[in-house]
């Protein structure tokens, strides 16, 4: 991967607020390009909210041209209604990426926290601290909404995991070649 810039689209899915990030990675260097949210109105019908999510993410994909998409997997809690609404949003987000030819990777909240902080039960405060340290950015780079921070954590998770996978693939090829 060294010498080649790869662009990751990170997604923290939600119906009311979807976090979106764009991260460039070259070897061990990470450059945050974009971090924001897609926000829908609770008063709008479901289909209008889903169309807005789809259209806005499609525009971000078209503008930034990511190489792949990393999405946080659904976390099932006791609130079934919330899980279903997030599932609707997640489906539309994955569809937007798939229609634009992006390979979609999925990570659990535990995997994301481990990849960013080193601890699967990390708090939001710990995640924010590590994101700022890893990326070398100030608080004002990120929007106020946690969803944007979470999306960047998904991008970092993907970058860290695939940097390691690329390295081990190279090592195996080197040994057999």
PDB file of N, CA and C in Angstrom, residues 85-175:
ATOM      1  N   UNK A  85     -35.336   1.186  12.034  1.00  0.00           N
ATOM      2  CA  UNK A  85     -35.136   2.450  11.299  1.00  0.00           C
ATOM      3  C   UNK A  85     -33.677   2.620  10.883  1.00  0.00           C
ATOM      4  N   UNK A  86     -32.755   2.230  11.747  1.00  0.00           N
ATOM      5  CA  UNK A  86     -31.336   2.290  11.383  1.00  0.00           C
ATOM      6  C   UNK A  86     -31.050   1.282  10.271  1.00  0.00           C
ATOM      7  N   UNK A  87     -31.715   0.141  10.310  1.00  0.00           N
ATOM      8  CA  UNK A  87     -31.567  -0.865   9.255  1.00  0.00           C
ATOM      9  C   UNK A  87     -32.015  -0.343   7.899  1.00  0.00           C
ATOM     10  N   UNK A  88     -33.118   0.410   7.882  1.00  0.00           N
ATOM     11  CA  UNK A  88     -33.574   1.040   6.629  1.00  0.00           C
ATOM     12  C   UNK A  88     -32.482   1.965   6.092  1.00  0.00           C
ATOM     13  N   UNK A  89     -31.976   2.808   6.960  1.00  0.00           N
ATOM     14  CA  UNK A  89     -30.945   3.771   6.575  1.00  0.00           C
ATOM     15  C   UNK A  89     -29.693   3.055   6.081  1.00  0.00           C
ATOM     16  N   UNK A  90     -29.274   2.054   6.807  1.00  0.00           N
ATOM     17  CA  UNK A  90     -28.072   1.301   6.455  1.00  0.00           C
ATOM     18  C   UNK A  90     -28.209   0.647   5.076  1.00  0.00           C
ATOM     19  N   UNK A  91     -29.389   0.114   4.798  1.00  0.00           N
ATOM     20  CA  UNK A  91     -29.630  -0.496   3.490  1.00  0.00           C
ATOM     21  C   UNK A  91     -29.495   0.500   2.359  1.00  0.00           C
ATOM     22  N   UNK A  92     -30.027   1.688   2.547  1.00  0.00           N
ATOM     23  CA  UNK A  92     -29.945   2.737   1.529  1.00  0.00           C
ATOM     24  C   UNK A  92     -28.493   3.195   1.356  1.00  0.00           C
ATOM     25  N   UNK A  93     -27.757   3.292   2.454  1.00  0.00           N
ATOM     26  CA  UNK A  93     -26.355   3.715   2.398  1.00  0.00           C
ATOM     27  C   UNK A  93     -25.515   2.691   1.628  1.00  0.00           C
ATOM     28  N   UNK A  94     -25.694   1.415   1.948  1.00  0.00           N
ATOM     29  CA  UNK A  94     -24.945   0.354   1.265  1.00  0.00           C
ATOM     30  C   UNK A  94     -25.332   0.310  -0.216  1.00  0.00           C
ATOM     31  N   UNK A  95     -26.604   0.512  -0.514  1.00  0.00           N
ATOM     32  CA  UNK A  95     -27.061   0.556  -1.895  1.00  0.00           C
ATOM     33  C   UNK A  95     -26.378   1.685  -2.666  1.00  0.00           C
ATOM     34  N   UNK A  96     -26.296   2.866  -2.057  1.00  0.00           N
ATOM     35  CA  UNK A  96     -25.649   4.007  -2.720  1.00  0.00           C
ATOM     36  C   UNK A  96     -24.202   3.676  -3.068  1.00  0.00           C
ATOM     37  N   UNK A  97     -23.485   3.055  -2.129  1.00  0.00           N
ATOM     38  CA  UNK A  97     -22.104   2.672  -2.401  1.00  0.00           C
ATOM     39  C   UNK A  97     -22.011   1.582  -3.446  1.00  0.00           C
ATOM     40  N   UNK A  98     -22.868   0.584  -3.327  1.00  0.00           N
ATOM     41  CA  UNK A  98     -22.853  -0.537  -4.266  1.00  0.00           C
ATOM     42  C   UNK A  98     -23.163  -0.107  -5.693  1.00  0.00           C
ATOM     43  N   UNK A  99     -24.117   0.796  -5.850  1.00  0.00           N
ATOM     44  CA  UNK A  99     -24.470   1.273  -7.189  1.00  0.00           C
ATOM     45  C   UNK A  99     -23.335   2.069  -7.836  1.00  0.00           C
ATOM     46  N   UNK A 100     -22.426   2.577  -7.008  1.00  0.00           N
ATOM     47  CA  UNK A 100     -21.287   3.328  -7.531  1.00  0.00           C
ATOM     48  C   UNK A 100     -20.021   2.479  -7.573  1.00  0.00           C
ATOM     49  N   UNK A 101     -20.196   1.172  -7.428  1.00  0.00           N
ATOM     50  CA  UNK A 101     -19.084   0.235  -7.587  1.00  0.00           C
ATOM     51  C   UNK A 101     -18.135   0.133  -6.413  1.00  0.00           C
ATOM     52  N   UNK A 102     -18.532   0.627  -5.246  1.00  0.00           N
ATOM     53  CA  UNK A 102     -17.643   0.547  -4.085  1.00  0.00           C
ATOM     54  C   UNK A 102     -17.759  -0.809  -3.410  1.00  0.00           C
ATOM     55  N   UNK A 103     -16.629  -1.358  -3.015  1.00  0.00           N
ATOM     56  CA  UNK A 103     -16.633  -2.552  -2.184  1.00  0.00           C
ATOM     57  C   UNK A 103     -16.990  -2.080  -0.773  1.00  0.00           C
ATOM     58  N   UNK A 104     -17.907  -2.781  -0.132  1.00  0.00           N
ATOM     59  CA  UNK A 104     -18.391  -2.370   1.182  1.00  0.00           C
ATOM     60  C   UNK A 104     -17.866  -3.322   2.252  1.00  0.00           C
ATOM     61  N   UNK A 105     -17.235  -2.746   3.277  1.00  0.00           N
ATOM     62  CA  UNK A 105     -16.708  -3.498   4.414  1.00  0.00           C
ATOM     63  C   UNK A 105     -17.551  -3.148   5.632  1.00  0.00           C
ATOM     64  N   UNK A 106     -17.741  -4.113   6.523  1.00  0.00           N
ATOM     65  CA  UNK A 106     -18.575  -3.904   7.695  1.00  0.00           C
ATOM     66  C   UNK A 106     -17.795  -4.236   8.957  1.00  0.00           C
ATOM     67  N   UNK A 107     -17.985  -3.404   9.982  1.00  0.00           N
ATOM     68  CA  UNK A 107     -17.280  -3.578  11.249  1.00  0.00           C
ATOM     69  C   UNK A 107     -18.243  -3.408  12.409  1.00  0.00           C
ATOM     70  N   UNK A 108     -18.061  -4.217  13.429  1.00  0.00           N
ATOM     71  CA  UNK A 108     -18.884  -4.102  14.627  1.00  0.00           C
ATOM     72  C   UNK A 108     -18.384  -2.925  15.466  1.00  0.00           C
ATOM     73  N   UNK A 109     -19.228  -2.400  16.358  1.00  0.00           N
ATOM     74  CA  UNK A 109     -18.763  -1.338  17.259  1.00  0.00           C
ATOM     75  C   UNK A 109     -17.533  -1.771  18.067  1.00  0.00           C
ATOM     76  N   UNK A 110     -17.500  -3.030  18.483  1.00  0.00           N
ATOM     77  CA  UNK A 110     -16.360  -3.551  19.232  1.00  0.00           C
ATOM     78  C   UNK A 110     -15.074  -3.499  18.404  1.00  0.00           C
ATOM     79  N   UNK A 111     -15.148  -3.926  17.140  1.00  0.00           N
ATOM     80  CA  UNK A 111     -13.972  -3.894  16.259  1.00  0.00           C
ATOM     81  C   UNK A 111     -13.488  -2.458  16.043  1.00  0.00           C
ATOM     82  N   UNK A 112     -14.418  -1.554  15.882  1.00  0.00           N
ATOM     83  CA  UNK A 112     -14.065  -0.147  15.638  1.00  0.00           C
ATOM     84  C   UNK A 112     -13.337   0.431  16.850  1.00  0.00           C
ATOM     85  N   UNK A 113     -13.886   0.209  18.020  1.00  0.00           N
ATOM     86  CA  UNK A 113     -13.258   0.730  19.247  1.00  0.00           C
ATOM     87  C   UNK A 113     -11.879   0.112  19.462  1.00  0.00           C
ATOM     88  N   UNK A 114     -11.759  -1.179  19.205  1.00  0.00           N
ATOM     89  CA  UNK A 114     -10.458  -1.834  19.366  1.00  0.00           C
ATOM     90  C   UNK A 114      -9.434  -1.285  18.385  1.00  0.00           C
ATOM     91  N   UNK A 115      -9.841  -1.039  17.158  1.00  0.00           N
ATOM     92  CA  UNK A 115      -8.916  -0.554  16.136  1.00  0.00           C
ATOM     93  C   UNK A 115      -8.464   0.885  16.403  1.00  0.00           C
ATOM     94  N   UNK A 116      -9.321   1.674  17.027  1.00  0.00           N
ATOM     95  CA  UNK A 116      -8.991   3.089  17.264  1.00  0.00           C
ATOM     96  C   UNK A 116      -8.333   3.297  18.621  1.00  0.00           C
ATOM     97  N   UNK A 117      -8.892   2.667  19.650  1.00  0.00           N
ATOM     98  CA  UNK A 117      -8.427   2.910  21.020  1.00  0.00           C
ATOM     99  C   UNK A 117      -7.594   1.760  21.573  1.00  0.00           C
ATOM    100  N   UNK A 118      -7.845   0.551  21.056  1.00  0.00           N
ATOM    101  CA  UNK A 118      -7.155  -0.615  21.599  1.00  0.00           C
ATOM    102  C   UNK A 118      -7.964  -1.313  22.674  1.00  0.00           C
ATOM    103  N   UNK A 119      -9.195  -0.831  22.884  1.00  0.00           N
ATOM    104  CA  UNK A 119     -10.063  -1.380  23.915  1.00  0.00           C
ATOM    105  C   UNK A 119     -11.497  -1.380  23.386  1.00  0.00           C
ATOM    106  N   UNK A 120     -12.127  -2.544  23.342  1.00  0.00           N
ATOM    107  CA  UNK A 120     -13.444  -2.694  22.738  1.00  0.00           C
ATOM    108  C   UNK A 120     -14.602  -2.066  23.485  1.00  0.00           C
ATOM    109  N   UNK A 121     -14.364  -1.627  24.700  1.00  0.00           N
ATOM    110  CA  UNK A 121     -15.428  -0.995  25.485  1.00  0.00           C
ATOM    111  C   UNK A 121     -15.112   0.479  25.739  1.00  0.00           C
ATOM    112  N   UNK A 122     -14.343   1.061  24.855  1.00  0.00           N
ATOM    113  CA  UNK A 122     -13.919   2.464  25.006  1.00  0.00           C
ATOM    114  C   UNK A 122     -15.122   3.412  25.025  1.00  0.00           C
ATOM    115  N   UNK A 123     -14.960   4.522  25.724  1.00  0.00           N
ATOM    116  CA  UNK A 123     -16.005   5.546  25.803  1.00  0.00           C
ATOM    117  C   UNK A 123     -15.885   6.500  24.617  1.00  0.00           C
ATOM    118  N   UNK A 124     -16.929   7.289  24.396  1.00  0.00           N
ATOM    119  CA  UNK A 124     -16.902   8.307  23.333  1.00  0.00           C
ATOM    120  C   UNK A 124     -15.732   9.267  23.557  1.00  0.00           C
ATOM    121  N   UNK A 125     -15.494   9.626  24.805  1.00  0.00           N
ATOM    122  CA  UNK A 125     -14.408  10.555  25.137  1.00  0.00           C
ATOM    123  C   UNK A 125     -13.045   9.963  24.749  1.00  0.00           C
ATOM    124  N   UNK A 126     -12.840   8.689  25.015  1.00  0.00           N
ATOM    125  CA  UNK A 126     -11.589   8.021  24.656  1.00  0.00           C
ATOM    126  C   UNK A 126     -11.423   7.946  23.136  1.00  0.00           C
ATOM    127  N   UNK A 127     -12.511   7.667  22.441  1.00  0.00           N
ATOM    128  CA  UNK A 127     -12.466   7.593  20.977  1.00  0.00           C
ATOM    129  C   UNK A 127     -12.101   8.960  20.400  1.00  0.00           C
ATOM    130  N   UNK A 128     -12.732  10.007  20.883  1.00  0.00           N
ATOM    131  CA  UNK A 128     -12.446  11.363  20.396  1.00  0.00           C
ATOM    132  C   UNK A 128     -10.983  11.736  20.647  1.00  0.00           C
ATOM    133  N   UNK A 129     -10.488  11.406  21.826  1.00  0.00           N
ATOM    134  CA  UNK A 129      -9.097  11.712  22.159  1.00  0.00           C
ATOM    135  C   UNK A 129      -8.147  11.027  21.172  1.00  0.00           C
ATOM    136  N   UNK A 130      -8.386   9.739  20.919  1.00  0.00           N
ATOM    137  CA  UNK A 130      -7.512   8.988  20.014  1.00  0.00           C
ATOM    138  C   UNK A 130      -7.630   9.465  18.565  1.00  0.00           C
ATOM    139  N   UNK A 131      -8.836   9.797  18.126  1.00  0.00           N
ATOM    140  CA  UNK A 131      -8.992  10.314  16.756  1.00  0.00           C
ATOM    141  C   UNK A 131      -8.179  11.581  16.563  1.00  0.00           C
ATOM    142  N   UNK A 132      -8.259  12.491  17.540  1.00  0.00           N
ATOM    143  CA  UNK A 132      -7.481  13.738  17.437  1.00  0.00           C
ATOM    144  C   UNK A 132      -5.984  13.434  17.426  1.00  0.00           C
ATOM    145  N   UNK A 133      -5.543  12.479  18.255  1.00  0.00           N
ATOM    146  CA  UNK A 133      -4.122  12.129  18.317  1.00  0.00           C
ATOM    147  C   UNK A 133      -3.651  11.465  17.018  1.00  0.00           C
ATOM    148  N   UNK A 134      -4.423  10.528  16.509  1.00  0.00           N
ATOM    149  CA  UNK A 134      -4.049   9.792  15.291  1.00  0.00           C
ATOM    150  C   UNK A 134      -4.003  10.726  14.083  1.00  0.00           C
ATOM    151  N   UNK A 135      -5.008  11.592  13.984  1.00  0.00           N
ATOM    152  CA  UNK A 135      -5.137  12.447  12.803  1.00  0.00           C
ATOM    153  C   UNK A 135      -4.409  13.784  12.930  1.00  0.00           C
ATOM    154  N   UNK A 136      -4.020  14.143  14.141  1.00  0.00           N
ATOM    155  CA  UNK A 136      -3.339  15.423  14.348  1.00  0.00           C
ATOM    156  C   UNK A 136      -4.244  16.623  14.066  1.00  0.00           C
ATOM    157  N   UNK A 137      -5.514  16.507  14.447  1.00  0.00           N
ATOM    158  CA  UNK A 137      -6.462  17.601  14.227  1.00  0.00           C
ATOM    159  C   UNK A 137      -6.959  18.147  15.558  1.00  0.00           C
ATOM    160  N   UNK A 138      -7.513  19.334  15.499  1.00  0.00           N
ATOM    161  CA  UNK A 138      -8.101  19.980  16.678  1.00  0.00           C
ATOM    162  C   UNK A 138      -9.593  19.651  16.730  1.00  0.00           C
ATOM    163  N   UNK A 139     -10.215  19.982  17.849  1.00  0.00           N
ATOM    164  CA  UNK A 139     -11.652  19.743  18.037  1.00  0.00           C
ATOM    165  C   UNK A 139     -12.489  20.355  16.929  1.00  0.00           C
ATOM    166  N   UNK A 140     -12.086  21.511  16.431  1.00  0.00           N
ATOM    167  CA  UNK A 140     -12.924  22.220  15.455  1.00  0.00           C
ATOM    168  C   UNK A 140     -12.951  21.557  14.075  1.00  0.00           C
ATOM    169  N   UNK A 141     -12.114  20.549  13.833  1.00  0.00           N
ATOM    170  CA  UNK A 141     -12.191  19.818  12.566  1.00  0.00           C
ATOM    171  C   UNK A 141     -13.497  19.041  12.490  1.00  0.00           C
ATOM    172  N   UNK A 142     -13.924  18.506  13.616  1.00  0.00           N
ATOM    173  CA  UNK A 142     -15.112  17.668  13.664  1.00  0.00           C
ATOM    174  C   UNK A 142     -16.358  18.489  13.969  1.00  0.00           C
ATOM    175  N   UNK A 143     -17.473  18.131  13.333  1.00  0.00           N
ATOM    176  CA  UNK A 143     -18.751  18.744  13.713  1.00  0.00           C
ATOM    177  C   UNK A 143     -19.090  18.370  15.156  1.00  0.00           C
ATOM    178  N   UNK A 144     -20.042  19.061  15.733  1.00  0.00           N
ATOM    179  CA  UNK A 144     -20.433  18.796  17.121  1.00  0.00           C
ATOM    180  C   UNK A 144     -21.041  17.402  17.312  1.00  0.00           C
ATOM    181  N   UNK A 145     -21.702  16.895  16.318  1.00  0.00           N
ATOM    182  CA  UNK A 145     -22.408  15.611  16.439  1.00  0.00           C
ATOM    183  C   UNK A 145     -21.422  14.444  16.552  1.00  0.00           C
ATOM    184  N   UNK A 146     -21.682  13.569  17.512  1.00  0.00           N
ATOM    185  CA  UNK A 146     -20.849  12.378  17.704  1.00  0.00           C
ATOM    186  C   UNK A 146     -20.839  11.468  16.480  1.00  0.00           C
ATOM    187  N   UNK A 147     -21.916  11.507  15.693  1.00  0.00           N
ATOM    188  CA  UNK A 147     -22.018  10.629  14.524  1.00  0.00           C
ATOM    189  C   UNK A 147     -20.873  10.870  13.534  1.00  0.00           C
ATOM    190  N   UNK A 148     -20.448  12.123  13.390  1.00  0.00           N
ATOM    191  CA  UNK A 148     -19.335  12.449  12.497  1.00  0.00           C
ATOM    192  C   UNK A 148     -18.034  11.848  13.034  1.00  0.00           C
ATOM    193  N   UNK A 149     -17.827  11.973  14.331  1.00  0.00           N
ATOM    194  CA  UNK A 149     -16.649  11.376  14.965  1.00  0.00           C
ATOM    195  C   UNK A 149     -16.670   9.857  14.770  1.00  0.00           C
ATOM    196  N   UNK A 150     -17.849   9.274  14.988  1.00  0.00           N
ATOM    197  CA  UNK A 150     -17.990   7.823  14.852  1.00  0.00           C
ATOM    198  C   UNK A 150     -17.674   7.367  13.428  1.00  0.00           C
ATOM    199  N   UNK A 151     -18.103   8.144  12.441  1.00  0.00           N
ATOM    200  CA  UNK A 151     -17.813   7.804  11.043  1.00  0.00           C
ATOM    201  C   UNK A 151     -16.312   7.813  10.777  1.00  0.00           C
ATOM    202  N   UNK A 152     -15.602   8.786  11.335  1.00  0.00           N
ATOM    203  CA  UNK A 152     -14.150   8.836  11.156  1.00  0.00           C
ATOM    204  C   UNK A 152     -13.501   7.645  11.861  1.00  0.00           C
ATOM    205  N   UNK A 153     -14.058   7.229  12.985  1.00  0.00           N
ATOM    206  CA  UNK A 153     -13.539   6.042  13.680  1.00  0.00           C
ATOM    207  C   UNK A 153     -13.709   4.802  12.796  1.00  0.00           C
ATOM    208  N   UNK A 154     -14.811   4.720  12.052  1.00  0.00           N
ATOM    209  CA  UNK A 154     -15.026   3.600  11.133  1.00  0.00           C
ATOM    210  C   UNK A 154     -13.954   3.625  10.040  1.00  0.00           C
ATOM    211  N   UNK A 155     -13.657   4.813   9.513  1.00  0.00           N
ATOM    212  CA  UNK A 155     -12.606   4.934   8.483  1.00  0.00           C
ATOM    213  C   UNK A 155     -11.247   4.506   9.022  1.00  0.00           C
ATOM    214  N   UNK A 156     -10.914   4.960  10.217  1.00  0.00           N
ATOM    215  CA  UNK A 156      -9.632   4.598  10.840  1.00  0.00           C
ATOM    216  C   UNK A 156      -9.575   3.090  11.083  1.00  0.00           C
ATOM    217  N   UNK A 157     -10.670   2.519  11.547  1.00  0.00           N
ATOM    218  CA  UNK A 157     -10.741   1.068  11.762  1.00  0.00           C
ATOM    219  C   UNK A 157     -10.409   0.336  10.469  1.00  0.00           C
ATOM    220  N   UNK A 158     -11.067   0.730   9.396  1.00  0.00           N
ATOM    221  CA  UNK A 158     -10.822   0.070   8.115  1.00  0.00           C
ATOM    222  C   UNK A 158      -9.356   0.242   7.686  1.00  0.00           C
ATOM    223  N   UNK A 159      -8.854   1.453   7.814  1.00  0.00           N
ATOM    224  CA  UNK A 159      -7.466   1.725   7.415  1.00  0.00           C
ATOM    225  C   UNK A 159      -6.493   0.852   8.220  1.00  0.00           C
ATOM    226  N   UNK A 160      -6.696   0.783   9.522  1.00  0.00           N
ATOM    227  CA  UNK A 160      -5.804  -0.005  10.377  1.00  0.00           C
ATOM    228  C   UNK A 160      -5.886  -1.493  10.058  1.00  0.00           C
ATOM    229  N   UNK A 161      -7.079  -2.002   9.902  1.00  0.00           N
ATOM    230  CA  UNK A 161      -7.244  -3.429   9.628  1.00  0.00           C
ATOM    231  C   UNK A 161      -6.668  -3.791   8.263  1.00  0.00           C
ATOM    232  N   UNK A 162      -6.922  -2.957   7.264  1.00  0.00           N
ATOM    233  CA  UNK A 162      -6.440  -3.294   5.926  1.00  0.00           C
ATOM    234  C   UNK A 162      -4.957  -3.023   5.746  1.00  0.00           C
ATOM    235  N   UNK A 163      -4.428  -2.098   6.506  1.00  0.00           N
ATOM    236  CA  UNK A 163      -2.978  -1.893   6.483  1.00  0.00           C
ATOM    237  C   UNK A 163      -2.298  -3.161   6.994  1.00  0.00           C
ATOM    238  N   UNK A 164      -2.838  -3.741   8.048  1.00  0.00           N
ATOM    239  CA  UNK A 164      -2.293  -4.971   8.608  1.00  0.00           C
ATOM    240  C   UNK A 164      -2.490  -6.137   7.638  1.00  0.00           C
ATOM    241  N   UNK A 165      -3.694  -6.250   7.051  1.00  0.00           N
ATOM    242  CA  UNK A 165      -3.955  -7.336   6.101  1.00  0.00           C
ATOM    243  C   UNK A 165      -3.036  -7.242   4.896  1.00  0.00           C
ATOM    244  N   UNK A 166      -2.818  -6.030   4.389  1.00  0.00           N
ATOM    245  CA  UNK A 166      -1.924  -5.855   3.247  1.00  0.00           C
ATOM    246  C   UNK A 166      -0.507  -6.281   3.612  1.00  0.00           C
ATOM    247  N   UNK A 167      -0.074  -5.933   4.808  1.00  0.00           N
ATOM    248  CA  UNK A 167       1.273  -6.275   5.246  1.00  0.00           C
ATOM    249  C   UNK A 167       1.429  -7.782   5.374  1.00  0.00           C
ATOM    250  N   UNK A 168       0.432  -8.464   5.960  1.00  0.00           N
ATOM    251  CA  UNK A 168       0.549  -9.913   6.119  1.00  0.00           C
ATOM    252  C   UNK A 168       0.431 -10.613   4.771  1.00  0.00           C
ATOM    253  N   UNK A 169      -0.379 -10.083   3.863  1.00  0.00           N
ATOM    254  CA  UNK A 169      -0.475 -10.660   2.512  1.00  0.00           C
ATOM    255  C   UNK A 169       0.856 -10.536   1.793  1.00  0.00           C
ATOM    256  N   UNK A 170       1.509  -9.391   1.955  1.00  0.00           N
ATOM    257  CA  UNK A 170       2.803  -9.164   1.325  1.00  0.00           C
ATOM    258  C   UNK A 170       3.838 -10.132   1.902  1.00  0.00           C
ATOM    259  N   UNK A 171       3.807 -10.284   3.229  1.00  0.00           N
ATOM    260  CA  UNK A 171       4.763 -11.186   3.875  1.00  0.00           C
ATOM    261  C   UNK A 171       4.578 -12.626   3.396  1.00  0.00           C
ATOM    262  N   UNK A 172       3.324 -13.072   3.244  1.00  0.00           N
ATOM    263  CA  UNK A 172       3.064 -14.431   2.774  1.00  0.00           C
ATOM    264  C   UNK A 172       3.549 -14.598   1.331  1.00  0.00           C
ATOM    265  N   UNK A 173       3.275 -13.600   0.491  1.00  0.00           N
ATOM    266  CA  UNK A 173       3.693 -13.668  -0.896  1.00  0.00           C
ATOM    267  C   UNK A 173       5.223 -13.681  -0.989  1.00  0.00           C
ATOM    268  N   UNK A 174       5.850 -12.926  -0.117  1.00  0.00           N
ATOM    269  CA  UNK A 174       7.305 -12.836  -0.100  1.00  0.00           C
ATOM    270  C   UNK A 174       7.917 -14.195   0.285  1.00  0.00           C
ATOM    271  N   UNK A 175       7.304 -14.864   1.263  1.00  0.00           N
ATOM    272  CA  UNK A 175       7.816 -16.156   1.729  1.00  0.00           C
ATOM    273  C   UNK A 175       7.624 -17.247   0.675  1.00  0.00           C
TER     274      UNK A 175
END
